[in-house]
Coordinates of C-alpha atoms in Angstrom, one line a residue:
Chain A
M214 CA -33.2 34.0 -2.0
V215 CA -32.5 30.2 -1.8
S216 CA -29.5 29.2 -4.0
L217 CA -29.6 26.2 -6.1
F218 CA -26.6 24.7 -4.3
H219 CA -28.1 25.3 -0.8
L220 CA -31.4 23.5 -2.0
A221 CA -29.5 20.6 -3.3
R222 CA -27.5 20.4 -0.2
Q223 CA -30.4 20.5 2.1
N224 CA -32.2 17.7 0.1
L225 CA -29.1 15.5 0.5
I226 CA -28.8 16.1 4.1
C227 CA -32.4 15.4 4.7
R228 CA -32.1 12.0 2.8
I229 CA -28.9 11.1 4.5
Y230 CA -29.1 7.5 4.3
R231 CA -29.9 7.2 0.6
S232 CA -27.2 9.9 0.0
L233 CA -24.8 7.6 2.0
I234 CA -25.6 4.5 0.0
I235 CA -25.0 6.4 -3.2
I236 CA -21.7 7.9 -1.9
L237 CA -20.4 4.5 -0.6
G238 CA -21.4 2.7 -3.8
I239 CA -19.6 5.2 -5.9
A240 CA -16.6 5.3 -3.4
G241 CA -16.3 1.3 -3.9
G242 CA -16.4 1.6 -7.6
A243 CA -14.0 4.5 -7.8
G244 CA -11.6 2.9 -5.2
L245 CA -11.4 -0.5 -7.0
L246 CA -10.8 1.4 -10.2
L247 CA -7.8 3.3 -8.8
F248 CA -6.5 0.3 -6.8
G249 CA -6.3 -1.9 -9.9
A250 CA -4.7 1.1 -11.9
L251 CA -2.1 2.0 -9.3
L252 CA -1.3 -1.6 -8.7
L253 CA -0.5 -2.1 -12.4
K254 CA 1.3 1.1 -12.9
G255 CA 3.2 0.7 -9.6
V256 CA 4.4 -2.8 -10.5
E257 CA 5.5 -1.8 -14.0
N258 CA 7.2 1.3 -12.6
G259 CA 9.1 -0.8 -10.2
L260 CA 10.1 -3.4 -12.7
Q261 CA 11.4 -0.7 -15.3
S262 CA 13.3 1.3 -12.8
G263 CA 14.9 -1.7 -11.2
L264 CA 15.8 -3.6 -14.4
S265 CA 17.2 -0.6 -16.0
R266 CA 19.4 0.0 -13.1
L267 CA 20.5 -3.7 -12.8
G268 CA 21.7 -3.2 -16.4
A269 CA 22.0 -7.0 -17.0
E270 CA 20.1 -9.0 -19.4
L271 CA 21.0 -12.2 -17.9
I272 CA 21.5 -13.5 -14.4
V273 CA 23.3 -16.9 -13.7
V274 CA 22.6 -18.5 -10.4
P275 CA 23.3 -22.2 -9.1
A276 CA 20.9 -24.7 -10.5
G277 CA 17.8 -25.1 -8.2
Y278 CA 18.0 -21.7 -6.9
E279 CA 16.0 -19.9 -9.6
H280 CA 13.1 -19.1 -7.2
P281 CA 15.1 -17.7 -4.3
A282 CA 17.1 -15.7 -6.8
R283 CA 14.0 -14.3 -8.5
T284 CA 12.6 -13.4 -5.1
A285 CA 15.7 -11.6 -4.0
L286 CA 15.8 -9.8 -7.1
L287 CA 12.1 -8.7 -7.1
V288 CA 11.3 -8.0 -3.4
G289 CA 14.9 -8.3 -1.9
E290 CA 14.0 -11.3 0.2
P291 CA 17.5 -12.3 1.4
S292 CA 18.6 -16.0 0.7
M293 CA 22.1 -17.7 0.5
F294 CA 23.3 -19.9 -2.2
Y295 CA 26.7 -20.2 -3.7
M296 CA 28.7 -21.6 -6.6
H297 CA 32.4 -21.6 -7.3
R298 CA 34.0 -18.5 -8.8
D299 CA 35.5 -20.4 -11.7
V300 CA 32.0 -20.2 -13.2
E301 CA 32.6 -16.5 -13.9
Q302 CA 35.6 -17.4 -16.3
Q303 CA 33.6 -20.1 -18.1
V304 CA 30.7 -17.7 -18.8
A305 CA 33.1 -14.9 -19.8
K306 CA 34.2 -17.2 -22.6
V307 CA 30.8 -17.9 -24.1
A308 CA 30.2 -16.2 -27.4
G309 CA 27.8 -13.0 -27.1
V310 CA 28.7 -12.1 -23.5
E311 CA 29.9 -8.6 -23.3
K312 CA 30.4 -8.0 -19.6
V313 CA 30.3 -10.3 -16.5
S314 CA 30.1 -9.3 -12.9
S315 CA 30.0 -11.5 -9.9
Q316 CA 28.0 -10.9 -6.7
V317 CA 27.7 -12.7 -3.4
F318 CA 24.5 -12.7 -1.2
V319 CA 24.5 -12.9 2.5
Q320 CA 21.3 -12.7 4.9
S321 CA 21.8 -10.6 7.9
A322 CA 20.9 -12.2 11.3
Q323 CA 18.0 -11.4 13.5
A324 CA 20.3 -11.3 16.4
S325 CA 22.4 -8.8 18.4
C326 CA 25.4 -8.9 16.1
C327 CA 23.4 -7.2 13.3
S328 CA 21.9 -3.7 13.2
A329 CA 18.9 -5.1 11.2
G330 CA 17.9 -8.7 10.7
N331 CA 16.8 -10.3 7.4
V332 CA 18.5 -7.7 5.0
L333 CA 20.2 -8.9 1.8
L334 CA 23.9 -8.1 2.0
I335 CA 25.4 -8.0 -1.5
G336 CA 29.1 -8.1 -2.1
F337 CA 30.0 -6.8 -5.6
D338 CA 33.1 -6.8 -7.6
P339 CA 34.4 -3.3 -7.9
A340 CA 36.6 -4.3 -11.0
S341 CA 33.6 -5.5 -13.0
D342 CA 30.7 -4.1 -11.5
F343 CA 28.2 -2.3 -14.0
T344 CA 25.2 -2.0 -11.6
V345 CA 26.1 0.1 -8.4
L346 CA 29.3 2.0 -9.2
P347 CA 28.0 3.5 -12.5
W348 CA 25.0 4.9 -10.4
A349 CA 27.2 6.2 -7.8
R350 CA 29.7 7.9 -10.2
Q351 CA 26.6 9.5 -12.0
R352 CA 25.3 10.8 -8.8
K353 CA 28.8 11.8 -7.8
S354 CA 28.3 9.9 -4.5
K355 CA 31.0 8.5 -2.5
L356 CA 32.1 5.0 -3.6
P357 CA 32.3 2.5 -0.8
G358 CA 35.8 2.1 0.8
E359 CA 36.9 -0.9 2.8
N360 CA 34.6 -0.7 5.8
E361 CA 31.8 1.3 3.9
L362 CA 28.7 0.5 2.1
I363 CA 25.9 1.7 -0.1
A364 CA 22.4 1.2 1.5
G365 CA 19.0 0.7 -0.2
A366 CA 16.4 3.3 0.4
G367 CA 14.2 0.8 2.5
L368 CA 16.7 0.8 5.2
Q369 CA 16.3 4.5 5.8
T370 CA 19.8 5.3 6.8
L371 CA 21.8 8.5 6.5
P372 CA 25.3 8.8 4.8
G373 CA 27.8 8.5 7.5
Q374 CA 25.6 6.4 9.8
P375 CA 27.3 3.5 11.3
L376 CA 25.8 0.0 10.7
K377 CA 26.8 -3.3 12.2
F378 CA 26.5 -6.7 10.5
F379 CA 28.0 -9.8 12.1
N380 CA 29.7 -7.6 14.5
Y381 CA 31.6 -5.9 11.6
E382 CA 31.3 -2.2 11.8
F383 CA 30.4 -0.3 8.7
K384 CA 29.6 3.2 7.6
V385 CA 27.0 4.0 5.0
A386 CA 28.9 5.8 2.1
A387 CA 25.7 6.6 0.2
N388 CA 22.0 5.9 -0.1
L389 CA 20.3 4.5 -3.2
E390 CA 17.1 6.4 -4.1
A391 CA 13.8 4.2 -3.9
T392 CA 13.2 2.2 -7.1
G393 CA 10.6 -0.2 -5.8
F394 CA 12.8 -3.1 -6.8
G395 CA 13.6 -5.1 -3.6
F396 CA 17.0 -6.0 -4.9
F397 CA 18.1 -2.4 -4.5
D398 CA 15.6 -1.1 -1.8
N399 CA 16.0 -3.8 0.9
A400 CA 19.8 -4.3 0.3
V401 CA 23.2 -3.1 1.3
F402 CA 26.1 -3.2 -1.2
M403 CA 29.7 -3.5 -0.2
P404 CA 32.8 -4.7 -2.2
V405 CA 33.1 -8.5 -2.4
E406 CA 36.4 -8.6 -0.4
T407 CA 34.7 -6.8 2.5
A408 CA 31.9 -9.4 2.3
Y409 CA 34.5 -12.2 2.4
R410 CA 36.4 -10.6 5.4
M411 CA 33.1 -10.1 7.2
A412 CA 32.3 -13.7 6.9
L413 CA 35.8 -15.0 8.0
L414 CA 35.5 -12.6 11.2
S415 CA 32.2 -13.8 11.9
R416 CA 33.5 -17.3 12.4
T417 CA 36.0 -16.2 14.8
R418 CA 34.2 -13.4 16.9
K419 CA 32.1 -14.1 20.0
N420 CA 28.5 -13.8 20.2
T421 CA 28.5 -13.7 16.4
V422 CA 26.3 -15.8 14.0
P423 CA 28.8 -17.6 11.7
V424 CA 28.5 -16.8 7.9
K425 CA 29.0 -19.8 5.8
L426 CA 30.8 -18.0 3.0
T427 CA 34.3 -18.6 1.8
P428 CA 36.4 -16.7 -0.7
G429 CA 36.0 -18.0 -4.0
Q430 CA 32.4 -18.5 -3.6
I431 CA 29.9 -16.4 -5.5
S432 CA 26.0 -16.3 -5.5
A433 CA 25.1 -14.8 -8.9
L434 CA 26.7 -13.6 -12.1
L435 CA 25.1 -10.5 -13.9
I436 CA 25.7 -10.6 -17.8
R437 CA 25.3 -7.8 -20.3
V438 CA 25.1 -9.3 -23.8
K439 CA 26.8 -7.9 -26.8
P440 CA 24.6 -5.6 -29.1
G441 CA 22.8 -7.5 -31.9
V442 CA 22.7 -10.7 -29.9
T443 CA 19.5 -11.9 -28.3
P444 CA 19.6 -12.6 -24.6
Q445 CA 17.7 -16.0 -25.0
A446 CA 20.3 -17.2 -27.6
V447 CA 23.2 -16.3 -25.1
A448 CA 21.4 -17.9 -22.0
R449 CA 21.1 -21.1 -24.2
S450 CA 24.8 -21.1 -25.1
I451 CA 25.6 -20.5 -21.3
S452 CA 23.3 -23.4 -20.2
Q453 CA 25.2 -25.8 -22.7
A454 CA 28.6 -24.5 -21.9
V455 CA 28.4 -24.4 -18.2
P456 CA 26.9 -27.3 -16.3
G457 CA 25.2 -26.7 -12.9
V458 CA 23.9 -23.2 -13.5
K459 CA 20.5 -21.8 -14.3
V460 CA 20.2 -18.7 -16.5
L461 CA 17.6 -16.1 -15.8
V462 CA 16.5 -13.7 -18.5
S463 CA 15.5 -10.3 -17.4
E464 CA 12.7 -10.2 -20.0
G465 CA 11.5 -13.4 -18.8
I466 CA 11.3 -12.0 -15.3
V467 CA 9.2 -9.2 -16.5
S468 CA 6.8 -11.5 -18.3
T469 CA 6.6 -13.8 -15.3
V470 CA 5.7 -10.8 -13.1
R471 CA 3.2 -9.6 -15.9
Q472 CA 1.6 -13.2 -15.9
R473 CA 1.6 -13.2 -12.1
L474 CA -0.1 -9.8 -12.1
A475 CA -2.6 -10.8 -14.8
V476 CA -5.0 -12.7 -12.9
P477 CA -5.4 -10.2 -9.7
V478 CA -5.7 -7.2 -12.1
K479 CA -8.2 -9.1 -14.4
N480 CA -10.2 -9.9 -11.4
L481 CA -9.9 -6.2 -10.0
A482 CA -10.9 -5.0 -13.3
L483 CA -13.9 -7.3 -13.6
S484 CA -15.3 -6.5 -10.1
G485 CA -14.7 -2.7 -10.8
A486 CA -16.6 -2.9 -14.0
V487 CA -19.4 -5.0 -12.4
M488 CA -19.4 -2.7 -9.5
W489 CA -19.7 0.3 -11.6
L490 CA -22.6 -1.1 -13.5
V491 CA -24.4 -2.0 -10.2
V492 CA -23.6 1.4 -8.8
F493 CA -24.9 3.2 -12.0
L494 CA -28.0 1.3 -12.0
M495 CA -28.5 1.6 -8.3
T496 CA -27.8 5.5 -8.4
A497 CA -30.2 5.9 -11.4
A498 CA -32.9 3.9 -9.4
L499 CA -32.5 5.8 -6.1
L500 CA -32.4 9.2 -7.9
T501 CA -35.6 8.3 -9.8
M502 CA -37.2 7.2 -6.4
M503 CA -36.1 10.3 -4.7
A504 CA -37.4 12.4 -7.5
A505 CA -40.7 10.5 -7.5
E506 CA -41.1 11.2 -4.0
R507 CA -40.6 14.8 -4.4
K508 CA -43.1 15.5 -7.1
R509 CA -45.1 17.8 -4.7
E510 CA -41.8 19.7 -3.9
F511 CA -41.1 20.2 -7.6
G512 CA -44.7 21.2 -8.3
L513 CA -44.5 23.9 -5.5
L514 CA -41.0 25.0 -6.8
R515 CA -42.5 25.4 -10.3
A516 CA -45.5 27.1 -9.0
M517 CA -43.3 29.6 -7.1
G518 CA -41.6 30.5 -10.4
A519 CA -38.8 28.0 -10.8
S520 CA -38.2 27.2 -14.4
R521 CA -38.0 23.6 -15.8
R522 CA -34.3 24.3 -16.3
F523 CA -33.9 25.0 -12.8
L524 CA -35.4 21.5 -11.9
I525 CA -33.2 19.9 -14.2
Q526 CA -30.1 21.8 -12.7
L527 CA -31.2 20.9 -9.2
I528 CA -31.6 17.0 -9.8
I529 CA -28.2 16.9 -11.9
L530 CA -26.4 18.9 -9.2
E531 CA -27.5 16.6 -6.4
A532 CA -26.4 13.7 -8.3
G533 CA -23.2 15.5 -9.1
I534 CA -22.5 16.3 -5.6
L535 CA -23.2 12.7 -4.5
T536 CA -21.1 11.1 -7.0
A537 CA -18.2 13.6 -6.9
L538 CA -18.1 13.0 -2.9
G539 CA -18.2 9.3 -3.6
G540 CA -15.4 9.5 -6.2
L541 CA -13.3 11.7 -3.9
F542 CA -13.7 9.2 -0.9
G543 CA -12.9 6.3 -3.0
V544 CA -9.9 7.7 -4.4
I545 CA -8.6 9.0 -0.9
G546 CA -9.5 5.7 0.5
S547 CA -7.8 3.7 -2.1
G548 CA -4.7 5.8 -2.1
I549 CA -4.6 5.5 1.9
L550 CA -5.0 1.7 1.5
I551 CA -2.3 1.2 -1.2
Y552 CA 0.0 3.4 0.6
A553 CA -0.5 1.7 4.0
F554 CA -0.4 -2.0 2.7
K555 CA 2.2 -1.5 0.1
N556 CA 4.6 -3.9 2.1
L557 CA 2.0 -6.5 2.5
L558 CA 1.3 -6.4 -1.4
I559 CA 5.1 -6.5 -2.1
Y560 CA 5.7 -9.6 0.1
T561 CA 2.6 -11.5 -0.5
L562 CA 2.6 -11.1 -4.3
E563 CA 6.4 -11.0 -4.5
L564 CA 6.2 -7.9 -6.8
P565 CA 8.3 -4.8 -7.1
F566 CA 6.2 -1.7 -6.5
H567 CA 7.2 2.0 -7.1
W568 CA 4.7 5.0 -7.2
P569 CA 3.9 6.4 -10.6
A570 CA 5.1 10.0 -11.1
W571 CA 2.9 12.7 -9.7
S572 CA 1.8 13.9 -13.2
R573 CA 0.6 10.4 -14.0
L574 CA -1.0 10.1 -10.5
T575 CA -2.9 13.3 -10.8
G576 CA -4.2 12.4 -14.3
L577 CA -5.5 9.0 -12.9
V578 CA -7.3 10.5 -10.0
A579 CA -8.7 13.3 -12.2
S580 CA -10.0 10.7 -14.8
I581 CA -11.5 8.6 -12.1
L582 CA -13.1 11.6 -10.4
L583 CA -14.6 12.8 -13.9
L584 CA -15.8 9.3 -14.6
S585 CA -17.7 9.2 -11.1
V586 CA -19.3 12.6 -11.8
L587 CA -20.2 11.7 -15.5
A588 CA -21.9 8.5 -14.1
G589 CA -23.9 10.6 -11.6
V590 CA -24.9 13.2 -14.3
L591 CA -26.0 10.4 -16.7
S592 CA -28.0 8.4 -14.1
A593 CA -29.7 11.7 -13.0
A594 CA -30.6 12.6 -16.7
Y595 CA -33.7 10.5 -17.1
P596 CA -35.3 11.7 -13.7
A597 CA -34.3 15.2 -14.3
Y598 CA -35.9 15.4 -17.7
R599 CA -39.1 13.4 -16.7
Y600 CA -40.0 15.4 -13.5
S601 CA -39.1 18.7 -15.1
Q602 CA -41.8 18.1 -17.7
L603 CA -44.7 17.9 -15.0
D604 CA -47.3 20.5 -14.9
P605 CA -47.0 22.3 -11.4
Y606 CA -50.7 21.6 -10.5
D607 CA -50.5 18.0 -11.5
A608 CA -47.2 17.5 -9.6
I609 CA -48.7 19.1 -6.3
R610 CA -51.8 16.9 -6.7
A611 CA -49.6 13.7 -7.5
G612 CA -47.5 14.2 -4.5
E613 CA -50.3 14.5 -2.0
Chain B
M49 CA -33.1 16.0 13.0
P50 CA -30.3 15.2 10.5
R51 CA -27.7 16.1 13.1
E52 CA -29.1 13.3 15.5
K53 CA -29.3 10.9 12.5
I54 CA -25.5 11.6 11.6
S55 CA -24.5 11.2 15.1
K56 CA -26.1 7.9 15.5
I57 CA -24.3 6.7 12.3
I58 CA -21.0 8.0 13.7
A59 CA -21.6 6.1 16.8
L60 CA -22.4 2.9 15.0
A61 CA -19.4 3.3 12.8
S62 CA -17.2 3.9 15.9
A63 CA -18.6 0.6 17.5
L64 CA -17.6 -1.2 14.3
T65 CA -14.2 0.3 14.6
G66 CA -13.9 -0.9 18.2
I67 CA -14.8 -4.6 17.1
L68 CA -12.2 -4.3 14.3
V69 CA -9.5 -3.0 16.5
M70 CA -10.0 -6.2 18.6
L71 CA -10.2 -8.5 15.6
V72 CA -7.4 -7.1 13.4
P73 CA -4.3 -8.1 15.4
R74 CA -5.7 -11.6 15.8
Y75 CA -7.8 -12.6 12.9
I76 CA -7.7 -10.1 10.0
F77 CA -3.9 -9.1 10.0
P78 CA -2.5 -11.4 12.7
V79 CA 0.7 -10.5 14.4
C80 CA 3.7 -12.7 14.1
Q81 CA 2.9 -15.1 17.1
F82 CA 0.0 -16.3 15.1
Y83 CA 2.2 -17.3 12.4
G84 CA 4.2 -19.2 14.8
R85 CA 7.2 -16.7 14.9
F86 CA 8.7 -16.3 18.3
I87 CA 12.0 -15.0 19.8
E88 CA 14.2 -17.9 20.9
T89 CA 16.4 -17.3 23.9
K90 CA 19.8 -18.8 24.4
A91 CA 18.2 -21.3 26.8
G92 CA 15.9 -22.4 23.8
K93 CA 12.9 -20.9 25.2
L94 CA 10.3 -19.2 22.8
I95 CA 9.1 -15.9 23.9
P96 CA 6.5 -13.7 22.0
M97 CA 7.6 -10.6 20.1
R98 CA 6.5 -7.2 21.1
C99 CA 3.9 -7.1 18.7
F100 CA 2.1 -9.7 20.6
Y101 CA 1.8 -7.3 23.4
T102 CA 0.5 -4.7 21.1
A103 CA -2.1 -7.1 20.1
Q104 CA -3.0 -7.7 23.7
A105 CA -3.3 -4.0 24.5
E106 CA -5.5 -3.4 21.4
L107 CA -7.9 -6.1 22.5
A108 CA -8.5 -4.0 25.7
V109 CA -8.6 -0.5 23.8
G110 CA -11.0 -2.0 21.1
A111 CA -13.4 -3.2 24.1
V112 CA -13.3 0.2 25.6
I113 CA -14.0 1.9 22.2
F114 CA -16.9 -0.7 21.6
F115 CA -18.6 0.3 24.9
S116 CA -18.0 4.0 24.7
A117 CA -19.4 3.9 21.2
L118 CA -22.6 2.0 22.5
A119 CA -22.9 4.7 25.1
L120 CA -22.9 7.3 22.3
I121 CA -25.6 5.6 20.6
F122 CA -27.9 5.7 23.6
A123 CA -26.8 9.1 24.9
R124 CA -29.5 11.6 24.5
Q125 CA -27.8 15.0 26.0
A126 CA -25.4 16.8 23.6
E127 CA -23.1 17.3 26.4
T128 CA -22.7 13.7 27.1
R129 CA -22.2 13.0 23.4
K130 CA -19.6 15.4 23.3
T131 CA -17.6 14.1 26.3
V132 CA -17.7 10.6 25.0
S133 CA -16.7 11.8 21.5
M134 CA -13.7 13.5 23.0
I135 CA -12.7 10.3 24.8
L136 CA -12.9 8.3 21.5
V137 CA -10.8 10.9 19.9
L138 CA -8.1 10.0 22.5
L139 CA -8.8 6.3 22.1
G140 CA -8.2 6.6 18.6
L141 CA -4.8 8.2 19.1
V142 CA -4.0 5.5 21.6
V143 CA -4.9 2.8 18.6
I144 CA -2.4 4.6 16.5
F145 CA 0.4 5.1 19.0
L146 CA 0.3 1.7 20.5
P147 CA 1.8 0.0 17.6
A148 CA 3.7 3.0 16.4
L149 CA 5.4 4.3 19.5
L150 CA 4.2 2.9 22.8
I151 CA 4.7 -0.8 22.5
G152 CA 5.7 -1.3 18.8
V153 CA 5.8 -3.9 16.2
C154 CA 8.7 -5.8 14.6
K155 CA 11.3 -3.6 12.8
D156 CA 11.5 -5.6 9.7
P157 CA 9.0 -4.4 6.9
S158 CA 8.5 -7.9 5.6
M159 CA 7.1 -9.2 9.1
P160 CA 3.3 -9.8 9.2
C161 CA 2.9 -7.3 11.9
H162 CA 4.8 -4.5 10.2
A163 CA 3.3 -5.2 6.8
G164 CA -0.2 -5.7 8.0
T165 CA -1.3 -5.2 11.5
L166 CA 0.5 -1.7 11.9
P167 CA -1.0 -0.1 8.8
A168 CA -4.5 -1.7 9.6
L169 CA -4.5 -0.2 13.0
T170 CA -3.3 3.2 12.0
I171 CA -6.1 3.4 9.5
L172 CA -8.8 2.3 12.1
G173 CA -7.2 4.8 14.7
G174 CA -7.1 7.6 12.0
A175 CA -10.8 6.8 11.0
L176 CA -11.8 6.8 14.6
V177 CA -10.2 10.1 15.4
I178 CA -11.9 11.7 12.4
L179 CA -15.4 10.3 13.1
S180 CA -15.0 11.4 16.7
L181 CA -14.0 14.9 16.0
L182 CA -17.0 15.0 13.6
G183 CA -19.0 13.7 16.5
V184 CA -17.6 16.6 18.8
Y185 CA -18.5 19.1 16.3
L186 CA -22.1 17.9 15.8
A187 CA -22.6 17.6 19.5
R188 CA -21.8 21.5 19.8
E189 CA -24.5 23.7 21.3
R190 CA -27.2 25.1 18.8
R191 CA -27.2 28.9 18.5

């Protein structure tokens, strides 16, 4: 006896081109949907995990360097800008400021004196730091000593591994786990005094690119505000009290990223919606056409004893198989694309990215697959009902 | 009949992959040289980075894939299709290994060749391997 599934499979293979068109259409729609959703969730995830680890509501940088500072923070794009350390004391005196910690940024060179070029080297102040050290203490990781550093996940190093920057030999004390936030993933952290010493020695050593950083210079100040005070109000006070600096508000960075993401996500959602509509109509038309061509086959099946219900099941099963396959290829393809081109997205859009949790990802994929199958079943409903109602004799005659 | 139809579709897709392998490192996801990035020697001379040589090699491999896939479209005997498909599997692996191991691309993940060319070629090579394995399976002898 021929099973319903076998019959459906044979029908689909015999009409391979039409089957492929439907599969590709559904795959495109499902892929676009997953791509948009993953992009949105991944960027939100990267922002949340990164900013919560940063633990600072405000970041003070030299005026005119807001963009490089923001890019360094979001994607870890290295840049070097400095201001005098006196700013730290001036900012600490501003009302509403709870904690201040200074950092220096150095860009590693694409030369033999560095193990890796274009890496953001961050010197932090161990006495006031509230970003890296609490993390290391919480994880019971080794705190970086004099010639040691903490490496971001993007560098793919192992604890104890030697690294060389400007011919200064370091050892990796610990590795940060991936956050999707470039400031942590594509950077290495070392005590600020080590950074000053490294810069000083770079200017005296042979075959070494000199680092133009002198003790007393800092790149940025991370600020935590007192409870009950709004970061915006403290930012205004700092701008008024300290000349020559620019204050970045963490919340502002989040909203800037959301704004930047709004247009591509809106376009993706719109294309996805249009594609779904087109695919739905195309699938319905193709299935109706395929069913119309098979009147004789349906008539013969009915004459041999197949019930109306059997015909309905057959048409719906065929549509279900096609759309499920399309949905599956779409989510697999989209997943592969976003995984493979993650770095390209991060550096072109200048956005942080971190994969959503497995539970959320599974839920997302399952709902897209369900939507695909549902679209197939709905588009097959009309031809299934219509051609199951035909009288066997009329159907055989009509198909001749 | 469907088996031949599917084989033809696979051959066409393989030919398209060959064209893409040629185009990707130069026009679609160009390697660093096409962005004006070079290595500067101490003497001040600009020399291409290793990703450029990967692009050159992929141009040749892409051409071989394209012509092998054309041969596959017109091949009538199952044995010929099987052999050409096996060669395409190997060529697909070469497409993947050239940027990943054999010649390589720049190490920095933010460089265009690392962020764009490498994943694009890996996906194309992977697709060619899967398609060609399917081609080998379809060209098996009928019992």
